[in-house]
Short mmCIF file of C-alpha atoms in Angstrom, two decimals:
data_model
loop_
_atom_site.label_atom_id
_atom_site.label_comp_id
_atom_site.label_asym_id
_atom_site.label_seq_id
_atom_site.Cartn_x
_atom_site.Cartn_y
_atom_site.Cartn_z
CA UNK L 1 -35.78 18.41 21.32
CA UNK L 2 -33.81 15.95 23.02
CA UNK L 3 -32.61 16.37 27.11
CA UNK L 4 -28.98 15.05 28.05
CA UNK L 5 -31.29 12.43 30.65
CA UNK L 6 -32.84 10.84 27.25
CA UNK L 7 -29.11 10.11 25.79
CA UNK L 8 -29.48 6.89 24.43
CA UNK L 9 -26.64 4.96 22.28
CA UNK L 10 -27.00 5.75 19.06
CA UNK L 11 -29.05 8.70 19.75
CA UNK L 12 -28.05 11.79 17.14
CA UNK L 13 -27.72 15.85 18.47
CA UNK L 14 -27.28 18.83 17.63
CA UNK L 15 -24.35 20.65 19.68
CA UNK L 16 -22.09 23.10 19.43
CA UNK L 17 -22.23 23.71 16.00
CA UNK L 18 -21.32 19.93 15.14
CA UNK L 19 -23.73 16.79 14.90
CA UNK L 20 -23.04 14.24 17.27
CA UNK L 21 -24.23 10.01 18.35
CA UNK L 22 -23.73 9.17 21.66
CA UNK L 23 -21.80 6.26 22.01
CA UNK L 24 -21.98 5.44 25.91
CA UNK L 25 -23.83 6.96 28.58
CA UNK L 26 -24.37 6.69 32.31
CA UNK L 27 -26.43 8.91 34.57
CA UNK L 28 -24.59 9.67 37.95
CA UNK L 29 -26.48 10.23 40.82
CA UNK L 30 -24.08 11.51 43.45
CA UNK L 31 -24.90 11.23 47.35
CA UNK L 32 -23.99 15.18 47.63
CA UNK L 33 -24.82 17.15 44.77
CA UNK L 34 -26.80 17.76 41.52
CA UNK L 35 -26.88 14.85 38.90
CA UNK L 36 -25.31 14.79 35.88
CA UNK L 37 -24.68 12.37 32.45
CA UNK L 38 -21.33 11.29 31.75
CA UNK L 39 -21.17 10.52 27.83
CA UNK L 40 -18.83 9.55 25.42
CA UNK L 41 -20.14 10.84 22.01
CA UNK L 42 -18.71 10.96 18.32
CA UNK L 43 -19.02 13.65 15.80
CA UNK L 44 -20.51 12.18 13.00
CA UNK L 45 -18.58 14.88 11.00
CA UNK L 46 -15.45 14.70 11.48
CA UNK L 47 -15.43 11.51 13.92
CA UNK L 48 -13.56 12.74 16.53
CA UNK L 49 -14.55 10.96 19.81
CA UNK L 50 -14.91 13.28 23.16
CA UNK L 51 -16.01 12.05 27.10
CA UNK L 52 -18.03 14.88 28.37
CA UNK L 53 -20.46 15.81 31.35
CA UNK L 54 -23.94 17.34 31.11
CA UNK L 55 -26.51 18.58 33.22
CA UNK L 56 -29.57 15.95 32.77
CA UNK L 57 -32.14 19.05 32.01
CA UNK L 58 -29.83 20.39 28.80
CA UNK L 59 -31.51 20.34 25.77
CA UNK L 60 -30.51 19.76 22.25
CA UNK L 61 -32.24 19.40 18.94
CA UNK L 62 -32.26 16.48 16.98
CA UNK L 63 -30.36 15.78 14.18
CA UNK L 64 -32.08 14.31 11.49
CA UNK L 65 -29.76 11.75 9.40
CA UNK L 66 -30.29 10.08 6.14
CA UNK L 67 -29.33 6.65 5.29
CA UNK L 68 -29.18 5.99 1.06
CA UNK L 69 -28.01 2.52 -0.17
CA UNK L 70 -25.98 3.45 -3.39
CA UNK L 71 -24.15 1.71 -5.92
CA UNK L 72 -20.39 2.15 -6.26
CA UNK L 73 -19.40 2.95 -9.80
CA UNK L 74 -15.77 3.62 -10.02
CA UNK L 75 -12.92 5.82 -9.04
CA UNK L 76 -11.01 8.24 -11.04
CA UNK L 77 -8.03 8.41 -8.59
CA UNK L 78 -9.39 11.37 -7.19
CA UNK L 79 -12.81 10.72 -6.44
CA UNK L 80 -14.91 7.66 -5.92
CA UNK L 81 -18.04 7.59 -7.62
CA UNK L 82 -21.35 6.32 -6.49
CA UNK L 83 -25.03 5.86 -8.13
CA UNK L 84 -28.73 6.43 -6.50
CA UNK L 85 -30.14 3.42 -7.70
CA UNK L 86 -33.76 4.99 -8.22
CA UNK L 87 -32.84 8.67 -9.46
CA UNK L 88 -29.64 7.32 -11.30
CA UNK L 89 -27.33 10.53 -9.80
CA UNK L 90 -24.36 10.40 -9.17
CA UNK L 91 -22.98 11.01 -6.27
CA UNK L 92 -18.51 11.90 -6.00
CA UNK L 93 -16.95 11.33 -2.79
CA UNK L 94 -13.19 11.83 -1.75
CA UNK L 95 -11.12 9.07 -0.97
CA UNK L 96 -11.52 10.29 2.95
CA UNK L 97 -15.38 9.76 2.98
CA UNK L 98 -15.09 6.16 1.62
CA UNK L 99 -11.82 5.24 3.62
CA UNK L 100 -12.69 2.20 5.32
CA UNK L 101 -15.50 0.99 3.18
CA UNK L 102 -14.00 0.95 0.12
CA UNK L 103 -11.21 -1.76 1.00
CA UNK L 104 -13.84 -3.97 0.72
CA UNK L 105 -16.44 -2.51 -2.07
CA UNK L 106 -15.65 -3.81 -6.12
CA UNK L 107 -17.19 -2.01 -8.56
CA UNK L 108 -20.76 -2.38 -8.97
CA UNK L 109 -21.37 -3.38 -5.34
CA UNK L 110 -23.74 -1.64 -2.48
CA UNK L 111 -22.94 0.16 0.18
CA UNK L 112 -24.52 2.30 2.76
CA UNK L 113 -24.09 6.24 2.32
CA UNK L 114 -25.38 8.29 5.67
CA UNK L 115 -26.06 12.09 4.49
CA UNK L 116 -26.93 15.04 7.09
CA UNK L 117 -28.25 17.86 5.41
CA UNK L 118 -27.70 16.85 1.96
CA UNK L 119 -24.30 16.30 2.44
CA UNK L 120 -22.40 12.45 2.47
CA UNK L 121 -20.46 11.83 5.76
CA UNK L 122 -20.07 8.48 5.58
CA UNK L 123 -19.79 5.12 3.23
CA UNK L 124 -20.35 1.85 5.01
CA UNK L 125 -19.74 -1.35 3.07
CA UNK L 126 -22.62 -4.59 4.12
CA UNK L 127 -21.51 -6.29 6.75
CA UNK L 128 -20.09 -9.43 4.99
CA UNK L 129 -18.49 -9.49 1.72
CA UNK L 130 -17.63 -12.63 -0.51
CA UNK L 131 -14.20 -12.06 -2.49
CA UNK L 132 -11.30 -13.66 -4.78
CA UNK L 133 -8.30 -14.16 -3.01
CA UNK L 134 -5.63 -12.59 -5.91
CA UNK L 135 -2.30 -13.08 -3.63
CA UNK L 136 -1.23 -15.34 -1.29
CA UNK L 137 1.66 -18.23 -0.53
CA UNK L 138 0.90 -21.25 -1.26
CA UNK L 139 -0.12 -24.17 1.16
CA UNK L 140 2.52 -26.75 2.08
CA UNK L 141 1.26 -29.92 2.91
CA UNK L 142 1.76 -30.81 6.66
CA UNK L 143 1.45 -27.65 7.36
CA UNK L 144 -1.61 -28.19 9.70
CA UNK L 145 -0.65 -26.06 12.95
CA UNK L 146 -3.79 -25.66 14.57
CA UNK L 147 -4.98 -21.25 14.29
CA UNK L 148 -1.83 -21.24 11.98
CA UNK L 149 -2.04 -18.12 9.25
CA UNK L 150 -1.10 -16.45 6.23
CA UNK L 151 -1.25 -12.95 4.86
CA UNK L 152 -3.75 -12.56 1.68
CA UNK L 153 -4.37 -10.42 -0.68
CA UNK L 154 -8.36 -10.20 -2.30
CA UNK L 155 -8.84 -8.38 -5.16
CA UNK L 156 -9.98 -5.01 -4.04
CA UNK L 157 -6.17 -4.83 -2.77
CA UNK L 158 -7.40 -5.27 1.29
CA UNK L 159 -5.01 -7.87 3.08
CA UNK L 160 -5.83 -9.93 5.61
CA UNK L 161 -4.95 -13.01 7.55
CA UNK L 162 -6.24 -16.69 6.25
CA UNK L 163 -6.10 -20.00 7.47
CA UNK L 164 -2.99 -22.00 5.60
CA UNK L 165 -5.88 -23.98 3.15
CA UNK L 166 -6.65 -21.08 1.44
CA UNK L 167 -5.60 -20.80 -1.99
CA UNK L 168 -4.75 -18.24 -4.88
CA UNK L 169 -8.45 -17.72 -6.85
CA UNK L 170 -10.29 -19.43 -3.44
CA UNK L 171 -13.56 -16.71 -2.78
CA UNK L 172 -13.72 -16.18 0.59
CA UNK L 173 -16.29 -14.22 3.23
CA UNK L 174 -14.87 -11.39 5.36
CA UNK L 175 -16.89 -9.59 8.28
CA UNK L 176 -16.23 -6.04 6.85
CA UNK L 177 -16.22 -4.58 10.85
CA UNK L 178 -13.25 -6.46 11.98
CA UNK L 179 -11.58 -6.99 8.79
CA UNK L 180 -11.56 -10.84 9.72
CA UNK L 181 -11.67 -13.84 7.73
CA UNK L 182 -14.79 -16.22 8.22
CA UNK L 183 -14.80 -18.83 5.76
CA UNK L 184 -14.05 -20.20 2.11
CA UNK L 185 -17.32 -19.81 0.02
#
């Protein structure tokens, strides 16, 4: 069991027939009157965001999440598929589940698959990812403008802006969180 005055961020809960993480929390001590958490927690669901107030002595249970890395396969339009790398299932996920993630996942990579219950709720791709840049204009000489950028195009299809150097097959390492460029590799 977990009490609203242990919220911690990160912490997982049971509530209201929804699993939630709290995201932000502050315990308010007011000069007149009972105490109470403010918190801003997520539904790891459906992840719909909600700022809410609870008496410090409510309980909730725990929710107990799973975290599975997996390998991505391939997609079949439909469905995205995804390997246990010891049990060799396979796991199909709609293209909501793997949303975000998959901008930046090619076949045969790793990614992080969070499960509550049995069930997949999430994809999250590593952190950084190394990839080929397929489209982009090419750099003119003299064009040195200092923080000057371009729109490119890596080969999972995921644009994003790059420094005027880079070129068409250049690999290059993007932070997978912001969707930023870092550097050529």
């Amino acid at each position: 069991m977990l009490s609203a005055s242990d919220f911690r961020n990160g912490a997982t809960f049971e509530w209201d027939g929804d699993v939630y993480q709290v995201l932000d929390f502050q315990h308010v001590k007011p000069g007149k009157g009972a105490a109470f958490v403010r918190a801003t927690i997520r539904s790891v669901l459906s992840g719909a965001t909600k700022e809410l107030t609870f008496n410090p002595t409510e309980k909730f249970n725990d929710a107990q999440l799973e975290t599975k890395e997996m390998q991505y396969l391939y997609n079949d339009d439909a469905l995205y598929y995804f390997m246990d790398n010891e049990t060799y299932e396979q796991l199909p996920l709609n293209k909501d589940e793997v949303s975000e993630a998959i901008q930046f996942l090619r076949e045969n990579d790793t990614a992080v698959i969070r499960f509550y219950k049995g069930k997949a709720f999430s994809v999250q791709a590593p952190n950084f990812v190394e990839l080929e840049v397929t489209q982009t204009e090419p750099g003119v000489k003299g064009n040195t403008t200092t923080g000057a950028t371009k729109p490119a195009t890596v080969e999972t299809g995921f644009t994003l802006n790059v420094p005027l150097f880079v070129n068409i097959g250049d690999r290059i390492k993007i932070d997978t969180r912001s969707g930023e460029y870092l550097s050529r590799v």
